[in-house]
């Protein structure tokens, strides 16, 4: 049995939820979660709940209009629109966590979420571990991580298949299958099976998506990308709700943590109530910081006596690639078409024999946002026949490159006003050339296209702005060896503090091109479990560890 302890957790997103899960499973632990706690607006929540209580055939159009409202179209063809959930941008709402963040043109500035559940309230639900070869280069091994992957997958529902992707990325736990795939995804997978040996010999693997949702209950209503009314898609808020129902766990909303540190052998978090402006301080035996890759980085920079003024975040950069098929399917907007609209299949391009340097492309079927993204002339009434034929052939791929083949996000820090969080300027080296691996990935897609009938539209490939992938971190990476000012030990501790643990993307040594959130959760669960097991001892209570 773990000794009794008191713990503070900053945030409620995936990493914070994994920590709360690990701590709350042990009797005698007192856990206080400090969170901004943004929620969906009442009107939209009521409309969602009315839809959830009815069969899709009985849904009211006015409720559908409320929960499917999309972000305004952008005039920039290179801009990926901001995703909404139930018609709301509340996961991106600034409750103080974004104030003072600026960036160069094209940079995504919505890099820290105020939502209860964090960005998992609006994510694409892809879950896949990192490859074993990734951990060969980390101070944390696959053997260290595997039991925590399994523990997290005991909480997070997994829908997927045991296919060729499992050779590098094992399923780790039993899964449910995916709902029936759309006709284009099914056709691509059939062609892959027909040409499997030739494609694999050229470094191309295709497999079904791995998704965190309760697929057996899916009714294929087509609203996945705007928010599942039945809440079948996993959100960290679900785990946090289960944790807070246990003895010893409380969640405090409306709090922006502005400083962290240690005093007299205790971890300390200083907060501001964003509703009243009142400041308060919390103390505990340990502090786990899960405010997200950028949110935690900003909090640490504002808490150190002599922070670095400039650092870099590793990012698995995102690119978008329209994919055309010569053989059309039925009009995806036709009457009676029922599909689930999450990522349906993945194309993995690997550039070595160990699954280390890869580019993974998540391929999506039709959803209404694709119509919005058609070029202006194709959205006009007279062009409807051309638009229809385009949509019968079009899939959209969101591809990723590993951080070691991607330009980093630069972060310049300046002191904030009135003792608040520091100001940050984000960007990307404007002199940096387009990533070389992107060109190699596109050439490989072109060579695979005749066999898959999946042709990349090279004229419309776009590289997303800095931070738009949301797969970033590594400001304070885990490292072995002598303490460094911007590196953490394997328990997420900087050399200044032995009771403060960073647990989110900010501590990842690298960010592969494969999915991100499952590893963030497993690593946070590992850190919390190690603390409870006594593998991350702190100095004695009589000593003071200050910066």
XYZ file of C-alpha atoms in Angstrom:
547
model
C 0.000 0.000 0.000
C 1.298 3.492 -0.883
C 1.923 5.879 2.021
C -0.634 8.626 2.454
C 0.180 11.787 0.540
C -1.182 15.074 -0.709
C -0.962 16.012 -4.353
C -1.738 18.960 -6.606
C -2.529 18.411 -10.289
C -2.511 21.327 -12.733
C -4.910 20.898 -15.647
C -7.583 18.412 -16.685
C -6.405 17.328 -20.131
C -5.053 13.883 -21.027
C -1.835 13.995 -18.983
C -3.518 15.462 -15.904
C -6.334 12.917 -16.191
C -3.812 10.067 -16.347
C -2.151 11.354 -13.163
C -5.507 11.727 -11.378
C -6.386 8.187 -12.459
C -3.123 6.747 -11.111
C -3.295 8.648 -7.802
C -6.987 8.041 -7.124
C -6.601 4.280 -7.457
C -4.536 4.206 -4.246
C -6.325 4.707 -0.902
C -5.158 7.511 1.315
C -4.126 9.919 -1.445
C -5.560 13.437 -1.292
C -5.684 14.974 -4.756
C -6.594 18.569 -5.631
C -6.960 19.431 -9.315
C -6.457 23.094 -10.232
C -8.109 23.863 -13.546
C -9.644 26.620 -15.627
C -12.577 24.295 -16.224
C -14.163 25.813 -19.329
C -17.447 24.161 -20.307
C -19.716 23.981 -23.331
C -22.307 26.755 -23.398
C -25.703 25.881 -21.959
C -27.642 26.328 -25.215
C -25.349 23.938 -27.060
C -25.250 21.463 -24.188
C -29.045 21.372 -24.104
C -29.228 20.795 -27.873
C -26.616 18.024 -27.611
C -28.522 16.348 -24.798
C -31.784 16.448 -26.760
C -30.063 14.749 -29.693
C -28.497 12.167 -27.396
C -31.894 11.220 -26.009
C -33.391 10.502 -29.430
C -32.864 8.355 -32.492
C -31.236 10.246 -35.403
C -34.454 9.852 -37.397
C -36.214 11.991 -34.775
C -33.618 14.751 -34.456
C -34.900 18.300 -34.768
C -33.255 20.442 -37.480
C -32.843 23.400 -35.123
C -30.781 21.271 -32.697
C -28.664 19.975 -35.558
C -28.027 23.525 -36.728
C -26.806 24.482 -33.248
C -24.346 21.611 -32.791
C -22.979 21.505 -36.350
C -22.151 25.212 -36.767
C -18.671 25.410 -38.274
C -15.898 27.981 -38.117
C -16.097 30.702 -40.774
C -14.377 29.869 -44.044
C -10.857 31.189 -44.366
C -9.809 33.051 -47.479
C -6.359 31.499 -47.154
C -6.136 28.167 -48.969
C -3.271 27.143 -46.672
C -5.319 27.523 -43.506
C -6.775 24.476 -41.798
C -9.983 25.769 -40.168
C -10.329 25.670 -36.422
C -12.314 22.628 -35.418
C -15.469 23.202 -33.367
C -17.187 20.888 -30.918
C -20.987 21.017 -30.870
C -20.695 24.255 -32.788
C -18.569 25.888 -30.090
C -15.003 27.146 -29.967
C -14.972 26.869 -26.163
C -11.861 24.596 -26.020
C -9.922 27.542 -27.501
C -11.536 30.266 -25.388
C -9.025 32.527 -23.668
C -9.622 32.513 -19.914
C -6.173 33.959 -19.283
C -4.060 31.075 -20.542
C -3.530 32.690 -23.967
C -3.224 36.334 -22.957
C 0.247 37.613 -23.784
C 0.990 35.010 -26.468
C 1.831 36.394 -29.902
C 3.465 34.969 -32.984
C 4.718 35.420 -36.482
C 2.176 35.293 -39.344
C 0.713 31.836 -39.851
C 1.521 30.652 -36.332
C -1.253 28.939 -34.384
C -1.772 30.942 -31.197
C -4.483 28.692 -29.719
C -1.836 26.474 -28.137
C -3.251 26.050 -24.621
C -6.804 25.019 -23.857
C -9.050 26.332 -21.093
C -11.523 23.455 -21.456
C -12.285 20.859 -18.823
C -10.691 17.913 -20.608
C -8.273 20.105 -22.569
C -7.892 19.595 -26.298
C -9.238 16.045 -25.985
C -12.669 17.693 -26.133
C -12.013 18.470 -29.790
C -9.355 15.969 -30.948
C -9.398 13.377 -33.733
C -9.330 10.446 -31.252
C -6.344 8.641 -32.818
C -4.483 6.372 -30.376
C -1.312 4.461 -31.158
C 1.864 3.890 -29.142
C 5.242 5.122 -30.280
C 7.424 2.453 -31.879
C 9.905 0.451 -29.832
C 12.740 2.062 -31.792
C 11.648 5.492 -30.522
C 12.246 4.392 -26.934
C 15.657 2.972 -27.890
C 16.685 6.635 -28.095
C 14.938 7.753 -24.888
C 16.072 7.336 -21.273
C 12.710 5.587 -20.744
C 12.483 2.147 -22.364
C 9.623 0.355 -24.086
C 9.592 -2.069 -21.145
C 9.151 0.889 -18.780
C 6.267 2.256 -20.825
C 4.370 -0.843 -21.890
C 2.518 -1.503 -18.593
C 1.391 2.122 -18.541
C 0.178 1.969 -22.125
C -1.888 -1.032 -21.066
C -3.159 0.728 -17.936
C -4.296 3.764 -19.927
C -5.970 1.531 -22.522
C -7.877 -0.036 -19.643
C -9.483 3.394 -19.243
C -9.555 4.653 -22.836
C -11.776 2.709 -25.283
C -9.924 1.433 -28.332
C -11.401 0.569 -31.726
C -9.022 -0.895 -34.266
C -7.860 -3.997 -36.085
C -4.896 -6.350 -35.824
C -3.387 -5.510 -39.211
C 0.025 -4.678 -40.658
C 0.353 -1.544 -38.501
C 0.485 -3.798 -35.427
C 3.946 -5.036 -36.427
C 5.440 -1.714 -35.334
C 2.568 -0.452 -33.189
C 1.005 -3.307 -31.185
C -2.596 -3.039 -30.060
C -1.599 -3.942 -26.443
C -5.182 -4.665 -25.340
C -8.237 -6.317 -26.903
C -10.216 -3.919 -29.052
C -13.558 -3.603 -30.699
C -13.622 -3.383 -34.476
C -14.363 -0.144 -36.266
C -17.825 0.558 -37.650
C -18.222 -0.316 -41.351
C -15.871 1.839 -43.391
C -16.979 4.175 -46.113
C -16.781 2.870 -49.693
C -13.592 4.719 -50.603
C -11.702 3.601 -47.487
C -12.854 0.030 -48.032
C -11.703 0.163 -51.646
C -8.246 1.477 -50.708
C -7.800 -1.305 -48.158
C -8.854 -3.937 -50.721
C -6.313 -2.604 -53.200
C -3.640 -2.583 -50.503
C -4.278 -6.266 -49.795
C -4.055 -7.009 -53.524
C -0.687 -5.218 -53.852
C 0.547 -5.659 -50.296
C 3.960 -7.177 -51.029
C 4.876 -4.610 -53.651
C 3.782 -1.678 -51.479
C 5.536 -2.918 -48.352
C 8.736 -3.455 -50.352
C 8.564 0.276 -51.163
C 8.053 1.372 -47.551
C 4.259 1.819 -47.645
C 1.922 0.230 -45.094
C -1.828 0.833 -44.977
C -4.083 -0.093 -42.080
C -7.311 0.801 -40.387
C -7.427 3.743 -38.000
C -6.968 3.252 -34.245
C -9.579 5.343 -32.501
C -10.525 6.108 -28.907
C -14.263 5.662 -29.101
C -16.961 3.180 -28.212
C -17.382 1.859 -31.725
C -19.918 -0.846 -30.876
C -22.444 1.852 -29.941
C -21.841 4.008 -33.032
C -24.973 4.705 -35.105
C -22.980 6.315 -37.945
C -24.838 9.606 -37.807
C -21.968 11.478 -39.475
C -21.408 14.027 -36.693
C -18.046 12.720 -35.416
C -16.104 15.753 -36.591
C -18.553 18.238 -35.080
C -19.095 16.346 -31.819
C -20.701 12.990 -31.072
C -24.071 13.662 -29.391
C -23.840 10.272 -27.655
C -20.352 11.175 -26.342
C -18.876 7.932 -27.632
C -15.567 9.630 -28.485
C -13.201 9.588 -25.517
C -12.378 12.803 -23.692
C -10.081 13.233 -20.705
C -13.063 14.877 -19.000
C -14.589 11.396 -18.745
C -11.572 10.084 -16.823
C -11.471 13.192 -14.650
C -15.175 12.749 -13.826
C -14.521 9.184 -12.700
C -11.517 10.235 -10.629
C -13.348 13.090 -8.899
C -16.106 10.687 -7.854
C -13.580 8.778 -5.756
C -12.755 9.645 -2.131
C -9.967 12.136 -1.699
C -10.231 13.842 -5.102
C -11.540 17.359 -5.617
C -11.512 19.495 -8.753
C -11.418 23.288 -8.439
C -12.487 25.256 -11.517
C -11.844 28.827 -12.573
C -8.200 28.812 -11.457
C -5.284 29.936 -13.601
C -2.014 28.699 -12.102
C 0.593 31.451 -12.512
C 3.535 30.233 -10.427
C 4.871 26.902 -9.211
C 7.772 26.015 -6.947
C 8.807 24.644 -3.560
C 9.067 26.066 -0.090
C 10.057 24.294 3.118
C 9.853 20.833 1.594
C 6.432 21.346 0.024
C 5.318 21.911 -3.529
C 3.497 25.218 -4.055
C 1.095 26.471 -6.744
C -0.009 30.108 -6.855
C -3.295 30.753 -8.662
C -5.609 33.518 -9.771
C -9.368 33.044 -9.841
C -10.296 34.196 -13.347
C -13.828 35.127 -12.206
C -12.915 37.338 -9.227
C -9.202 38.089 -9.675
C -8.524 36.793 -6.168
C -5.170 35.072 -5.697
C -4.613 31.954 -3.598
C -1.868 29.461 -2.840
C -2.002 25.679 -2.548
C 0.599 23.402 -0.959
C 1.065 19.644 -1.047
C 3.663 16.911 -0.900
C 3.839 16.750 -4.699
C 2.787 18.843 -7.674
C 2.072 17.340 -11.106
C 1.943 19.876 -13.937
C -0.187 18.807 -16.918
C -1.126 22.098 -18.545
C -0.092 20.946 -22.029
C 3.170 21.240 -23.931
C 3.022 25.020 -24.230
C 0.994 25.795 -21.103
C 3.463 23.976 -18.861
C 6.435 25.503 -20.657
C 5.030 28.972 -20.056
C 4.301 28.239 -16.413
C 7.837 26.970 -15.786
C 9.409 29.960 -17.563
C 7.406 32.292 -15.325
C 8.406 30.413 -12.168
C 12.179 30.163 -12.508
C 14.416 32.852 -11.033
C 16.560 32.970 -14.170
C 14.606 31.388 -17.025
C 16.047 31.021 -20.518
C 14.795 33.834 -22.734
C 14.641 31.648 -25.812
C 14.026 27.959 -26.280
C 12.631 25.574 -28.859
C 9.728 23.151 -28.839
C 9.952 19.984 -30.888
C 6.966 19.652 -33.210
C 5.744 16.816 -35.404
C 4.774 19.197 -38.159
C 1.458 18.709 -39.935
C 0.761 18.832 -43.659
C -2.488 18.406 -45.549
C -2.746 16.514 -48.813
C -5.920 16.095 -50.894
C -6.113 12.560 -52.306
C -8.032 11.850 -55.516
C -9.260 8.474 -56.754
C -9.894 7.726 -60.425
C -12.695 5.325 -59.513
C -15.559 7.312 -57.950
C -17.923 6.247 -55.210
C -21.488 7.399 -54.677
C -22.055 11.050 -53.805
C -21.208 11.141 -50.062
C -23.905 13.788 -49.545
C -26.618 11.597 -51.022
C -29.800 10.644 -49.146
C -29.423 7.674 -46.871
C -25.622 7.846 -46.754
C -24.587 6.972 -43.187
C -20.948 7.029 -42.249
C -18.692 7.728 -39.350
C -16.424 10.624 -40.225
C -13.385 10.145 -38.017
C -10.102 9.059 -39.589
C -10.833 5.702 -41.276
C -7.449 4.471 -42.478
C -3.782 5.348 -42.136
C -0.983 5.359 -44.674
C 2.389 4.832 -43.004
C 5.507 5.732 -45.007
C 8.655 4.366 -43.372
C 12.188 5.391 -44.283
C 14.203 2.841 -42.329
C 13.899 -0.784 -41.252
C 13.005 -0.114 -37.607
C 9.952 2.127 -37.838
C 11.792 5.130 -36.418
C 11.664 7.748 -39.169
C 8.172 7.645 -40.595
C 5.464 9.876 -41.959
C 1.925 8.886 -41.056
C -1.099 10.166 -42.943
C -4.576 9.996 -41.388
C -7.113 9.684 -44.189
C -10.607 11.076 -43.715
C -13.809 10.422 -45.671
C -16.235 13.156 -46.570
C -17.580 15.530 -43.953
C -19.180 18.958 -44.515
C -15.928 20.802 -43.756
C -14.506 19.297 -46.956
C -17.231 21.029 -48.967
C -16.320 24.278 -47.221
C -12.687 23.828 -48.290
C -13.430 23.442 -51.991
C -12.083 26.309 -54.127
C -14.468 29.245 -54.378
C -15.664 28.590 -57.937
C -16.650 24.998 -57.054
C -18.913 26.270 -54.283
C -21.105 28.179 -56.749
C -24.412 26.779 -57.894
C -23.455 26.514 -61.553
C -20.447 24.331 -60.582
C -22.520 21.803 -58.599
C -21.963 18.908 -61.072
C -18.174 19.409 -60.958
C -18.219 19.687 -57.161
C -20.257 16.476 -56.939
C -17.801 14.565 -59.126
C -14.885 15.949 -57.100
C -16.401 14.842 -53.794
C -17.032 11.347 -55.198
C -13.265 11.030 -55.642
C -11.804 13.072 -52.792
C -10.300 12.042 -49.461
C -8.313 14.358 -47.221
C -5.055 13.309 -45.611
C -3.558 14.942 -42.544
C 0.086 13.920 -42.539
C 2.793 14.316 -39.924
C 6.578 14.302 -39.977
C 8.697 13.371 -36.944
C 10.111 16.213 -34.894
C 13.679 15.389 -35.940
C 12.677 16.065 -39.555
C 10.479 19.106 -38.776
C 11.295 22.750 -38.045
C 10.991 23.499 -34.293
C 8.737 26.100 -32.730
C 10.785 28.989 -31.395
C 9.670 30.480 -28.071
C 10.880 33.897 -26.900
C 9.887 34.776 -23.338
C 9.507 38.171 -21.635
C 8.292 38.930 -18.088
C 4.546 39.398 -17.837
C 2.697 42.281 -16.286
C 1.638 42.376 -12.620
C 3.256 39.090 -11.690
C 1.228 37.095 -14.194
C 2.394 34.550 -16.712
C 5.259 35.626 -18.990
C 4.621 36.935 -22.471
C 5.618 34.546 -25.250
C 6.340 35.085 -28.917
C 6.026 31.917 -31.004
C 7.208 31.233 -34.501
C 9.250 29.197 -36.875
C 12.581 30.047 -38.475
C 11.413 31.848 -41.596
C 14.656 31.022 -43.378
C 14.083 27.291 -42.902
C 13.436 25.375 -46.100
C 10.487 23.060 -46.596
C 11.296 19.832 -44.725
C 13.264 17.462 -46.949
C 11.321 14.479 -45.612
C 8.060 16.000 -46.865
C 9.320 15.826 -50.433
C 10.379 12.211 -49.963
C 6.985 11.349 -48.453
C 5.079 12.914 -51.357
C 7.226 11.141 -53.943
C 6.530 7.855 -52.209
C 2.786 8.585 -52.232
C 2.953 9.264 -55.967
C 4.714 5.950 -56.590
C 2.095 4.099 -54.514
C -0.854 5.896 -56.139
C -1.437 3.548 -59.114
C -1.799 0.542 -56.808
C -3.969 2.303 -54.197
C -5.889 4.581 -56.583
C -5.048 7.368 -54.173
C -3.358 10.204 -56.030
C -1.928 13.138 -54.054
C -2.913 16.501 -55.479
C 0.577 17.979 -55.211
C -0.475 21.496 -56.201
C -2.608 21.719 -53.047
C -0.292 20.194 -50.437
C 0.098 22.653 -47.571
C 2.439 22.748 -44.596
C 0.585 23.935 -41.507
C 1.831 26.858 -39.447
C 3.888 26.450 -36.304
C 1.883 24.801 -33.529
C -1.050 23.770 -35.737
C -0.332 20.040 -35.410
C -0.855 20.198 -31.613
C 1.807 17.454 -31.506
C 4.556 19.483 -29.858
C 6.583 19.579 -26.668
C 10.049 18.702 -25.478
C 10.933 22.069 -23.925
C 12.181 20.186 -20.843
C 12.892 16.689 -22.182
C 13.689 13.636 -20.075
C 17.439 13.011 -20.116
C 19.939 10.848 -18.345
C 23.188 12.213 -17.017
C 24.153 15.494 -15.336
C 21.355 17.919 -14.518
C 20.672 20.542 -17.171
C 18.664 23.718 -16.739
C 16.175 22.773 -19.466
C 16.068 18.990 -19.009
C 14.120 16.804 -16.596
C 14.934 13.463 -15.041
C 12.767 10.487 -15.972
C 10.241 11.605 -13.321
C 9.707 14.989 -14.986
C 11.728 16.975 -12.425
C 13.913 19.948 -13.235
C 17.076 20.296 -11.130
C 15.512 23.127 -9.087
C 12.617 21.096 -7.670
C 12.355 17.545 -6.402
C 8.615 17.655 -5.633
C 7.385 19.241 -8.873
C 6.812 16.854 -11.785
C 6.133 17.949 -15.368
C 3.962 15.241 -16.916
C 2.767 16.329 -20.370
C 4.275 16.805 -23.817
C 6.792 19.285 -22.424
C 8.991 16.378 -21.260
C 8.941 14.158 -24.364
C 12.475 13.726 -25.746
C 11.084 13.577 -29.290
C 7.768 13.557 -31.114
C 7.369 10.866 -33.805
C 4.923 11.203 -36.679
C 2.505 8.709 -35.157
C -0.246 9.619 -32.747
C 0.664 11.621 -29.667
C -1.936 11.528 -26.897
C -1.682 7.882 -25.831
C 2.040 8.252 -25.121
C 1.492 11.495 -23.222
C -1.060 9.741 -21.008
C 1.071 6.621 -20.510
C 4.129 8.665 -19.582
C 2.131 10.746 -17.084
C 0.709 7.543 -15.576
C 4.256 6.155 -15.318
C 5.505 9.256 -13.489
C 2.624 9.295 -11.000
C 2.941 5.563 -10.416
C 6.673 5.905 -9.800
C 6.097 8.614 -7.215
C 3.568 6.460 -5.350
C 5.925 3.481 -5.483
C 8.756 5.517 -3.952
C 10.967 5.351 -7.044
C 11.229 9.165 -7.230
C 12.256 10.125 -3.692
C 12.319 13.773 -2.675
C 14.525 15.431 -0.106
C 13.463 15.043 3.521
C 10.723 17.247 4.900
C 13.267 19.157 6.931
C 15.159 20.286 3.851
C 14.142 23.126 1.621
C 14.484 22.758 -2.133
C 14.116 26.214 -3.624
C 15.213 27.840 -6.818
